[in-house]
Short mmCIF file of C-alpha atoms and ligand atoms in Angstrom, two decimals:
data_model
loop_
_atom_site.label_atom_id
_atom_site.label_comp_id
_atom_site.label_asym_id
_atom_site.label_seq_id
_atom_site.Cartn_x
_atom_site.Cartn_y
_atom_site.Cartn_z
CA UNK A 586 0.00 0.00 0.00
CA UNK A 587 1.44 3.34 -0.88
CA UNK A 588 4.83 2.74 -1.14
CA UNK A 589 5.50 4.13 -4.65
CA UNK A 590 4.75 7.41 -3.46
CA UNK A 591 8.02 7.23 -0.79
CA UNK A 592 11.25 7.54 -3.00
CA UNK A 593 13.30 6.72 -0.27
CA UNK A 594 11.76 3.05 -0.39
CA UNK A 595 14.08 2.16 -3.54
CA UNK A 596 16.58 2.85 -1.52
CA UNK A 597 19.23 -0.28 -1.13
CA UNK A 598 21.61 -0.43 1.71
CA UNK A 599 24.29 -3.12 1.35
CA UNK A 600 23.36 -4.36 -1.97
CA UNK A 601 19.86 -5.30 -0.41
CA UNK A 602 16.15 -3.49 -0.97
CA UNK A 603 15.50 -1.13 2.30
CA UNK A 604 13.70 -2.83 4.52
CA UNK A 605 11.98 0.18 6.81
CA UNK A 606 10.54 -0.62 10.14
CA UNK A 607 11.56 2.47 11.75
CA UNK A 608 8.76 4.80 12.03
CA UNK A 609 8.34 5.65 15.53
CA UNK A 610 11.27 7.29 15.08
CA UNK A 611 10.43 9.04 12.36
CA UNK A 612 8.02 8.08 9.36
CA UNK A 613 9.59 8.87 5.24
CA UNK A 614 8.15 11.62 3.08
CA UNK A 615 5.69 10.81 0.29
CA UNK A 616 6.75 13.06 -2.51
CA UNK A 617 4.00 15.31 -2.28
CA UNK A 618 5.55 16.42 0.91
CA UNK A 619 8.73 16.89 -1.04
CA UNK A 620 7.29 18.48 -4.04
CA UNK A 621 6.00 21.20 -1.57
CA UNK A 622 9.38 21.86 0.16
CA UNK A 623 10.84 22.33 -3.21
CA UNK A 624 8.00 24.47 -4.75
CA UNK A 625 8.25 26.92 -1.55
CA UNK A 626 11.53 27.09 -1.67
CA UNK A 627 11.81 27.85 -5.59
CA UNK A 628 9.03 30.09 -5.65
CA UNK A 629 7.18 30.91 -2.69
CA UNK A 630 9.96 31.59 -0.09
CA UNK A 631 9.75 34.63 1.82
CA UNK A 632 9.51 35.68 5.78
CA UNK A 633 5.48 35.81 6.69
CA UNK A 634 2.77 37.59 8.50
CA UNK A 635 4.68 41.08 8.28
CA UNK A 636 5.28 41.87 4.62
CA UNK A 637 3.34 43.65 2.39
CA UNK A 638 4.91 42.10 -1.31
CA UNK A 639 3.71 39.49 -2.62
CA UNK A 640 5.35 36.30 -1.94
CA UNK A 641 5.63 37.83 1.80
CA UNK A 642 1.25 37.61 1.17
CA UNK A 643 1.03 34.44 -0.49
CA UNK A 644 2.96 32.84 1.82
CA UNK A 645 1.22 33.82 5.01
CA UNK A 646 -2.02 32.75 3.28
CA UNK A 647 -0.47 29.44 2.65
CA UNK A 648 0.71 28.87 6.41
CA UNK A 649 -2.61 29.75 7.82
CA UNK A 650 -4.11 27.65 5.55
CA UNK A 651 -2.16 25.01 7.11
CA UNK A 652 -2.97 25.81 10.19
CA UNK A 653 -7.05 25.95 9.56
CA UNK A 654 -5.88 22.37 8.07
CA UNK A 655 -4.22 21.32 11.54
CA UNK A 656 -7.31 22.40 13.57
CA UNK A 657 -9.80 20.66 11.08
CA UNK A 658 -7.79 17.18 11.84
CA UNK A 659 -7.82 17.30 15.51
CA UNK A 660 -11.25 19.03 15.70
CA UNK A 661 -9.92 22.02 17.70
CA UNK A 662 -12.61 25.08 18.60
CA UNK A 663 -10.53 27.15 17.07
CA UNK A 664 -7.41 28.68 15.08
CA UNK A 665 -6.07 30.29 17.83
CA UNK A 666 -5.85 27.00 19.43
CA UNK A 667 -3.39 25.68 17.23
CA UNK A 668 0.60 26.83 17.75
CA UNK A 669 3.36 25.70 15.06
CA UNK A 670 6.18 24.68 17.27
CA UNK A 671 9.48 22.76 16.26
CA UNK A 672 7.97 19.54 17.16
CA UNK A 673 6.50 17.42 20.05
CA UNK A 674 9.11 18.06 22.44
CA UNK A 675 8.91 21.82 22.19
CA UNK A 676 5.45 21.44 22.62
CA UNK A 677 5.75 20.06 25.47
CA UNK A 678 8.17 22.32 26.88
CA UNK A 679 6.15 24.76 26.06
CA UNK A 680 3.34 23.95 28.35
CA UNK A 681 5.52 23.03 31.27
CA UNK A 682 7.43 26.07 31.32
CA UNK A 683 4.50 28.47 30.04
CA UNK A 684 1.61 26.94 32.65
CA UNK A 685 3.95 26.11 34.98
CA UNK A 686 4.79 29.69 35.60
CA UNK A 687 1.40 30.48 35.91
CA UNK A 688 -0.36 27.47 37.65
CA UNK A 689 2.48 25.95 39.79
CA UNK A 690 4.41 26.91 42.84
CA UNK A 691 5.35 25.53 46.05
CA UNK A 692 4.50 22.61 47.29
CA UNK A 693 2.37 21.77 44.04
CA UNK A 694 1.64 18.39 42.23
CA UNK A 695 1.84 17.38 38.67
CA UNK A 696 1.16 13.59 37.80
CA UNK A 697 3.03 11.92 34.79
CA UNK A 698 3.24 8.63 33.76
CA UNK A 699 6.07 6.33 34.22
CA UNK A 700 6.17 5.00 31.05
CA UNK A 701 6.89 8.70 29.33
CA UNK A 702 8.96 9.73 26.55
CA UNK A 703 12.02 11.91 28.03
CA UNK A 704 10.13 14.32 26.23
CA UNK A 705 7.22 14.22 28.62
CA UNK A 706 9.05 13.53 32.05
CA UNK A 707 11.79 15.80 32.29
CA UNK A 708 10.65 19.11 31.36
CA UNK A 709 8.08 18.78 33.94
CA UNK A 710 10.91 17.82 36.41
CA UNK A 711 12.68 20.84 35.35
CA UNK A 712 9.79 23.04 36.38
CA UNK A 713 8.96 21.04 39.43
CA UNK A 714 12.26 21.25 40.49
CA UNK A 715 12.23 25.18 39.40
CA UNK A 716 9.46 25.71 41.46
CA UNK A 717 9.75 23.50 44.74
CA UNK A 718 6.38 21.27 43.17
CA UNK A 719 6.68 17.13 43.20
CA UNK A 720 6.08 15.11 39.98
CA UNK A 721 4.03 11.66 41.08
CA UNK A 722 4.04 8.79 38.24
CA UNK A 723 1.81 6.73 37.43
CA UNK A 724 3.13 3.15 37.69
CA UNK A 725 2.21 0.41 35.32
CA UNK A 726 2.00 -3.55 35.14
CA UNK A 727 4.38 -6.00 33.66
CA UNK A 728 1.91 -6.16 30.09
CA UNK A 729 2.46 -2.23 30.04
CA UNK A 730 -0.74 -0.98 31.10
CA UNK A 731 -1.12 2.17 33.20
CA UNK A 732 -2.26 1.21 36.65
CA UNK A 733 -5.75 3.57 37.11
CA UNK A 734 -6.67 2.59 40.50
CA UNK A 735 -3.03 3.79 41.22
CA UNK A 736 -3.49 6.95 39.24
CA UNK A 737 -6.95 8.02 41.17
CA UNK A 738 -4.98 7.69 44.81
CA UNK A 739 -2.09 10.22 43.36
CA UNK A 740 -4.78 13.22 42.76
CA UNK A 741 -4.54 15.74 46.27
CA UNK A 742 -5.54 19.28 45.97
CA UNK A 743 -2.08 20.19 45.47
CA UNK A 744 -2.75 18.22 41.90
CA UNK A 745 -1.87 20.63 38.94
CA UNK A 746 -1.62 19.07 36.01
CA UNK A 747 -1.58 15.24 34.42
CA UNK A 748 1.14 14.56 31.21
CA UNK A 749 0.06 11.22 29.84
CA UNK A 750 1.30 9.50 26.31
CA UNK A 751 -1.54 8.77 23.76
CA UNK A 752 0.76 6.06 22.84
CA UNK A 753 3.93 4.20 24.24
CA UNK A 754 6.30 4.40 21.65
CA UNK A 755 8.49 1.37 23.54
CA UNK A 756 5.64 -0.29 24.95
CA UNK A 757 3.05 0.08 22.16
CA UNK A 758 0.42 0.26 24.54
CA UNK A 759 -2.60 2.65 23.46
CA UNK A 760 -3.51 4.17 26.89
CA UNK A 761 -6.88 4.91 27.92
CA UNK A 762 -7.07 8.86 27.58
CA UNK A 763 -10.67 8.99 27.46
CA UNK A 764 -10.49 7.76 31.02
CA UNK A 765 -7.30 9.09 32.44
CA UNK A 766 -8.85 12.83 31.24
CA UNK A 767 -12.07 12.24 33.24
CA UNK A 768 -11.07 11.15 36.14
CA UNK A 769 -7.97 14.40 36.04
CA UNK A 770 -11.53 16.51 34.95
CA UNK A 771 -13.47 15.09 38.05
CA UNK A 772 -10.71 16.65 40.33
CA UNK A 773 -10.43 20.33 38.38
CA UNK A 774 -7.36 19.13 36.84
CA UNK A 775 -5.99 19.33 32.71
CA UNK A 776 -4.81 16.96 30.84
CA UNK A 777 -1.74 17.13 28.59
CA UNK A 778 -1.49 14.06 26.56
CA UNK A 779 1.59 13.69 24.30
CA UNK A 780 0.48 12.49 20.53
CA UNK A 781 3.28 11.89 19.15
CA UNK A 782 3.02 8.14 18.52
CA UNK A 783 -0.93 8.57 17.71
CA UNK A 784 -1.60 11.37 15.68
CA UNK A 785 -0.08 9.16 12.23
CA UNK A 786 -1.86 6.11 13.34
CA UNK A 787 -5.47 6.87 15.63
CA UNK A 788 -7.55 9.74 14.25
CA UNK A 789 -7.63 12.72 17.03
CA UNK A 790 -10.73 14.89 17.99
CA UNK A 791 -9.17 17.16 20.74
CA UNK A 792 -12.86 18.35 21.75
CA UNK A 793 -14.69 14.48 21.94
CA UNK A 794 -11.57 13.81 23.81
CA UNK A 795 -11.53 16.62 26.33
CA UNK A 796 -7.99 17.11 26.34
CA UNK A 797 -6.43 20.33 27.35
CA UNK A 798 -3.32 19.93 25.46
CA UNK A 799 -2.49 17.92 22.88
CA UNK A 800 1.63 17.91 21.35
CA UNK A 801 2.47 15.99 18.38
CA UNK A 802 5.25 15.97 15.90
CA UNK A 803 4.88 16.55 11.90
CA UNK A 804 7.88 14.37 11.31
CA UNK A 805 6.26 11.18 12.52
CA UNK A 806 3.21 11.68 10.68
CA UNK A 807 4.97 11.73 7.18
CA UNK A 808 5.84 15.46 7.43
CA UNK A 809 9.06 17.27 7.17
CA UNK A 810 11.13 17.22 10.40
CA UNK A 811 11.38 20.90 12.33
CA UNK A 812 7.37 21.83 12.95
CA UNK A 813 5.22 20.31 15.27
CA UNK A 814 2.33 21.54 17.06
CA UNK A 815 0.59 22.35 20.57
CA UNK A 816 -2.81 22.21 20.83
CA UNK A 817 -4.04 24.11 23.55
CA UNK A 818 -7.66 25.35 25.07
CA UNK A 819 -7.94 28.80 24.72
CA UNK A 820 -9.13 28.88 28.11
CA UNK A 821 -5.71 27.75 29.77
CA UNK A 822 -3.67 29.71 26.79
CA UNK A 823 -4.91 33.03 27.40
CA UNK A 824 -4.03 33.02 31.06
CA UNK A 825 -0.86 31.41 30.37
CA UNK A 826 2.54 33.76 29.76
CA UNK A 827 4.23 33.45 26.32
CA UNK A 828 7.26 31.17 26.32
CA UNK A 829 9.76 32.88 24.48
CA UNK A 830 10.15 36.97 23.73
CA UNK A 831 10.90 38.07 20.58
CA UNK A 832 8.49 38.87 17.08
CA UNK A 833 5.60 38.38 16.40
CA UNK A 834 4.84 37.52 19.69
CA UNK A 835 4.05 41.13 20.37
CA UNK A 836 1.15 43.38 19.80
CA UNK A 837 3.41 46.95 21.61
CA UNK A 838 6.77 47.09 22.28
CA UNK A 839 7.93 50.62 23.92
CA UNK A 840 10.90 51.11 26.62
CA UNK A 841 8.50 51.26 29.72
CA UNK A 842 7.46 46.71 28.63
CA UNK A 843 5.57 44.82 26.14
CA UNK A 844 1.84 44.10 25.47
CA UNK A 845 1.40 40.31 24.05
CA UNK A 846 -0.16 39.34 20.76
CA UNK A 847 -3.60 37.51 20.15
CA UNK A 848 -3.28 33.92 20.51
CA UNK A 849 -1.69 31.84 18.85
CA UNK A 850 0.83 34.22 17.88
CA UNK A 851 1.48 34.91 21.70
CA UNK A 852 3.57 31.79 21.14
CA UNK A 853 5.33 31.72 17.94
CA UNK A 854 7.75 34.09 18.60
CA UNK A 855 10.38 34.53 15.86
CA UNK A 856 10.44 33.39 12.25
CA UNK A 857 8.72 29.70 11.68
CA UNK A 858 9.85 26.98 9.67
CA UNK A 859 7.60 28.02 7.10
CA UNK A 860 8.24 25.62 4.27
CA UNK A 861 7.74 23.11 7.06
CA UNK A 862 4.48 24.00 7.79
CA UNK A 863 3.78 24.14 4.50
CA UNK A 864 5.06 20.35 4.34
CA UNK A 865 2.27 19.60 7.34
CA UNK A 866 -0.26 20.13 5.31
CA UNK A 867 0.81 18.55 2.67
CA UNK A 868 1.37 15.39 5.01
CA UNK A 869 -2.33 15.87 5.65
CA UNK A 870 -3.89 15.72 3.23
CA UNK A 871 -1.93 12.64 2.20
CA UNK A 872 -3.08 11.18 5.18
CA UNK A 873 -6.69 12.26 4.76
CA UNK A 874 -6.26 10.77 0.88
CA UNK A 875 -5.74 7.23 2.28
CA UNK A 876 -7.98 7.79 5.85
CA UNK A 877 -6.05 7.64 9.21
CA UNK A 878 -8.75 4.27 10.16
CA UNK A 879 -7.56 2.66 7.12
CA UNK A 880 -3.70 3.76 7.80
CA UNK A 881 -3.96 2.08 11.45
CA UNK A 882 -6.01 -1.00 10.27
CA UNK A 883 -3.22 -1.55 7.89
CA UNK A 884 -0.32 -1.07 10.29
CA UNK A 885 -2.05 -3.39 13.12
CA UNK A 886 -2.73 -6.24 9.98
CA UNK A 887 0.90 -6.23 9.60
CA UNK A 888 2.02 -5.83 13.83
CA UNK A 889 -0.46 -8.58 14.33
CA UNK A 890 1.72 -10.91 11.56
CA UNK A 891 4.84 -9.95 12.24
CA UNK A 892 4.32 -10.90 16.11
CA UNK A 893 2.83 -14.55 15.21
CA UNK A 894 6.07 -15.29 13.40
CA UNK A 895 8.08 -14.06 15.42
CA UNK A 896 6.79 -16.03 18.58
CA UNK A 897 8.23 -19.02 16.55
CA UNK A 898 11.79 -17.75 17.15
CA UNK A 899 13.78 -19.04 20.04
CA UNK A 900 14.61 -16.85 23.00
CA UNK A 901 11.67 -14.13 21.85
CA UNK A 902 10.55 -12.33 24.35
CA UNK A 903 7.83 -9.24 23.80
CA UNK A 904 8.14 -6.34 25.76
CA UNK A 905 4.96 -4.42 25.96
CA UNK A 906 1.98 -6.49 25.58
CA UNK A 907 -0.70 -4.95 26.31
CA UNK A 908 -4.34 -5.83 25.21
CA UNK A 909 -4.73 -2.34 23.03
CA UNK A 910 -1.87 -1.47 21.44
CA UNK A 911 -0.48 0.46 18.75
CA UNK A 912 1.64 -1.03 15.82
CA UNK A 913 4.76 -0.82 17.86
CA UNK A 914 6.53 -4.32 18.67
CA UNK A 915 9.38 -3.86 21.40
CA UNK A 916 11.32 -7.08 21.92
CA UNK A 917 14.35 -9.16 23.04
CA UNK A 918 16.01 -12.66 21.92
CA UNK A 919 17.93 -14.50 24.52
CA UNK A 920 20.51 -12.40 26.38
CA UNK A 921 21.77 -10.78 23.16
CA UNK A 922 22.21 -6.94 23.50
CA UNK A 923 19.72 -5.17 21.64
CA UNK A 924 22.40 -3.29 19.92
CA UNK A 925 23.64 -6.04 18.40
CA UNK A 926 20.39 -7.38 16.81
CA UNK A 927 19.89 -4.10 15.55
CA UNK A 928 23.54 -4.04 13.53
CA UNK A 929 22.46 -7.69 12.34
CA UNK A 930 19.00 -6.78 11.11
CA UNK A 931 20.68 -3.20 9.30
CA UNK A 932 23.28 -5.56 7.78
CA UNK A 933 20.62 -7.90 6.34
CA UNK A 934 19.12 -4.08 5.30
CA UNK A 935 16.28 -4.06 7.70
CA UNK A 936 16.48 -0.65 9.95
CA UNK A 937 15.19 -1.04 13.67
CA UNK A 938 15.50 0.97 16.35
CA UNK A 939 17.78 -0.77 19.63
CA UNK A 940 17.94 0.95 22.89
CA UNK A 941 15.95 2.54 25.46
CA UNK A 942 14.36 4.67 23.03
CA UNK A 943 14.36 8.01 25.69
CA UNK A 944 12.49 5.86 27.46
CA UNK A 945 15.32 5.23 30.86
CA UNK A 946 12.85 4.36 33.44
CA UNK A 947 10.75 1.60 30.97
CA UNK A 948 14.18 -0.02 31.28
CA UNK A 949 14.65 0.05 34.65
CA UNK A 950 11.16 -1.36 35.22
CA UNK A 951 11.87 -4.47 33.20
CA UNK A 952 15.81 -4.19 34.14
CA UNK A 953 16.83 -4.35 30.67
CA UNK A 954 19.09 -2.33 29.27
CA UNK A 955 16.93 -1.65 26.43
CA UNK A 956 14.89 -3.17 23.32
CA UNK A 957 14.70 -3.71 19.64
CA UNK A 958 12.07 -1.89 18.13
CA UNK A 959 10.02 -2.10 14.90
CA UNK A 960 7.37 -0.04 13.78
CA UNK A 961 4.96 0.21 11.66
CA UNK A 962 3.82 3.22 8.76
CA UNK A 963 1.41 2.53 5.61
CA UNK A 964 3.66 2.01 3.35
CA UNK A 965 5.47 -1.10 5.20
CA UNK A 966 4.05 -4.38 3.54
CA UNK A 967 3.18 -8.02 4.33
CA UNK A 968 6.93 -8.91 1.90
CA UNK A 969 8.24 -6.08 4.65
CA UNK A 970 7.67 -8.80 7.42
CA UNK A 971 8.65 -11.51 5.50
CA UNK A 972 12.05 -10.32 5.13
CA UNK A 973 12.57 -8.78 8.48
CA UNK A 974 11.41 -12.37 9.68
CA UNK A 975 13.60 -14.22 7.40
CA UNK A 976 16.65 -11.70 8.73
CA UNK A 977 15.58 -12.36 12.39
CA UNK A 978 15.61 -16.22 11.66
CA UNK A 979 19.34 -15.55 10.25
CA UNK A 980 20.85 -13.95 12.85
CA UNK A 981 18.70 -15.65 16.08
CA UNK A 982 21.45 -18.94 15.70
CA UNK A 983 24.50 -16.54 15.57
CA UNK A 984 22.94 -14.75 18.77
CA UNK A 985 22.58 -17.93 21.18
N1 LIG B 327 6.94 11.71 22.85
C1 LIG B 327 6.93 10.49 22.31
C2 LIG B 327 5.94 9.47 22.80
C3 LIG B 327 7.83 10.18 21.29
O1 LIG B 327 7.83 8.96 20.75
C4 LIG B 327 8.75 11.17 20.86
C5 LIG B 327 9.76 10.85 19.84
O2 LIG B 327 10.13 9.73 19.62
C6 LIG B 327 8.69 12.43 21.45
C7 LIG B 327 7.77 12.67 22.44
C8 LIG B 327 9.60 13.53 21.02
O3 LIG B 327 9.33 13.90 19.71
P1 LIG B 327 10.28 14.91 18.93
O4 LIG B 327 11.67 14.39 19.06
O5 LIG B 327 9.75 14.89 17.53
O6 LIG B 327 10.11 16.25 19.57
#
């Protein structure tokens, strides 16, 4: 499915077709998405929102058409809801810094999960630890599935904020949002919940979900890398101080201080990555061309194979297993180091991802040292499996 629209695919590495199971990491470009980055750049390319010439116009019009495209896929309220960031983890930053100035002090709570991207644990460590608050974490069971009887118990009425993953991107595991937003509700406490592993695979409505954040990053959803964005209730982002200073962000500037610009532009100071952006939407509406359902059906058709061959290898061992997951297998064989599977598989020109995957305290939980990971994207194949199968059955004697 789809992939004669990657180039990259025809890539060979070592004299052998590319074999691509690395997209949690980060997904390849279809080349729409490339045809737009070199159309902007040949004839569109100019600084936006403050020139009067033409391509200064047309390309302002073109980046908020993007960004009416962004808030049409995740159902925001609103425009001013959506901010073009770098990517998920400036997103993220973004909140904890920005609300934690405003909503956190002393003493304070903020609940995160334990099985959180780096991304998603330590800037709200940073701020906790800026501001004299405590991060709590949400522990989870040996499958990979977030403990909620745990979760309800770490709400006090020092409780700020919760920071919970859509989806593991070690584990796999599809959390329960829905729920975990609720109960945070039922206490007078937001939710951020970090996309980045969902938005290319589960179609997002940020209002059916309730969420009061939502970061994701274009680069994983078939996008160039360097733009992401933050979804964020207008509510919480009009009482919230910008991030950064600079342009743009600004509606006065005089000696005496500054008066802040309408949202979203409170937070986008300086110059975007506009061609970027640009790329988003173009990584949209490929997405919306093949339907994010039918992406995800296809990805979990192939996660679903792949894992019934590979139980018939010796010394497999699955880690994540969750009863809802995403199209994310984490695994081990025997006592081998992850890192060396990994060279094996890129030599046989299959490219996994070993390690912990920003992902420390996973690792500790299991006391592993880390995983090999493949993932899934819509242009991976049923002959994808087959040969990253047929590699794993080459190396698994070599590893024992
Ligand atoms: N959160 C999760 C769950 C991720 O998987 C990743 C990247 O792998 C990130 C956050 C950080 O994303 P980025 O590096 O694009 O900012």
């Amino acid at each position: 499915m789809q992939e004669s629209l990657f180039p990259i695919l025809r890539t060979t590495v070592y004299d052998r077709p590319l074999i691509y199971l690395d997209n949690a990491a980060t997904t390849q470009k279809p080349q729409s998405v490339i045809d737009v980055l070199n159309s902007y750049y040949t004839s569109l390319n100019s600084n936006i929102h403050r020139g009067t010439h033409y391509l200064a116009t047309a390309a302002t019009e073109r980046f908020e058409e993007v960004r009416r495209k962004v808030c049409a896929f995740i159902n925001a309220a609103d425009r001013g809801e959506v901010v073009f960031t770098r990517g998920t983890t400036e997103s993220i930053n973004l909140v904890a810094s920005s609300f934690g100035e405003r909503f956190i002090g002393e003493g304070d709570e903020v609940i995160v999960s334990a099985m959180e991207h780096h991304s998603d644990m330590v800037p709200w460590q940073m701020v906790c630890g800026r501001k004299g608050a405590k991060v709590k974490y949400i522990p989870f069971s040996d499958e990979g599935v977030l403990d909620l009887d745990a979760y309800k118990k770490l709400f006090t009425e020092r409780t700020r904020i919760v920071a919970v993953n859509h989806v593991s991107n070690t584990l796999g595991t599809v959390n329960p949002v829905e729920e975990i937003i609720k109960i945070a509700h039922s206490h007078d406490v937001p939710v951020l919940i970090d996309g980045a592993q969902s938005v290319a695979h589960i179609a997002v409505d940020v209002q059916a979900l309730d969420c009061d954040f939502y970061c994701f990053s274009g680069h994983k959803m078939y996008a160039p890398m360097g733009v992401g964005v933050m979804y964020g209730k207008r509510r919480w982002l009009e009482e919230m101080p910008p991030y950064q200073g600079g342009g743009e962000m600004i509606k006065d500037v005089t000696l005496e201080g500054t008066t802040y610009n309408e949202l979203p532009f409170k937070f986008e100071a300086g110059t975007p990555s506009v061609g970027d952006v640009l790329g988003l939407g173009a990584a949209i509406d490929f997405m919306l061309s093949v339907g994010v359902e039918t992406i995800g059906r296809h990805e979990m058709e192939l996660h679903d194979y792949a894992v019934e061959r590979m139980r018939d290898i010796e010394g497999m061992r699955f880690i994540g297993t969750a009863p809802h997951k995403a199209a994310v297998i984490s695994f081990l064989i025997g006592d081998a180091h992850p890192y060396d599977v990994g060279t094996l598989l890129d030599k046989l020109g299959v490219a996994v991802r070993t390690g912990h995957h920003c992902t420390q305290p996973i690792m500790d939980r299991y006391g592993i040292p880390g995983t090999v990971r493949a993932s899934f994207a819509v242009y991976n194949t049923r002959a994808d499996v087959d040969a990253f199968i047929n590699a794993l059955n080459r190396i698994a004697p070599m590893l024992s």
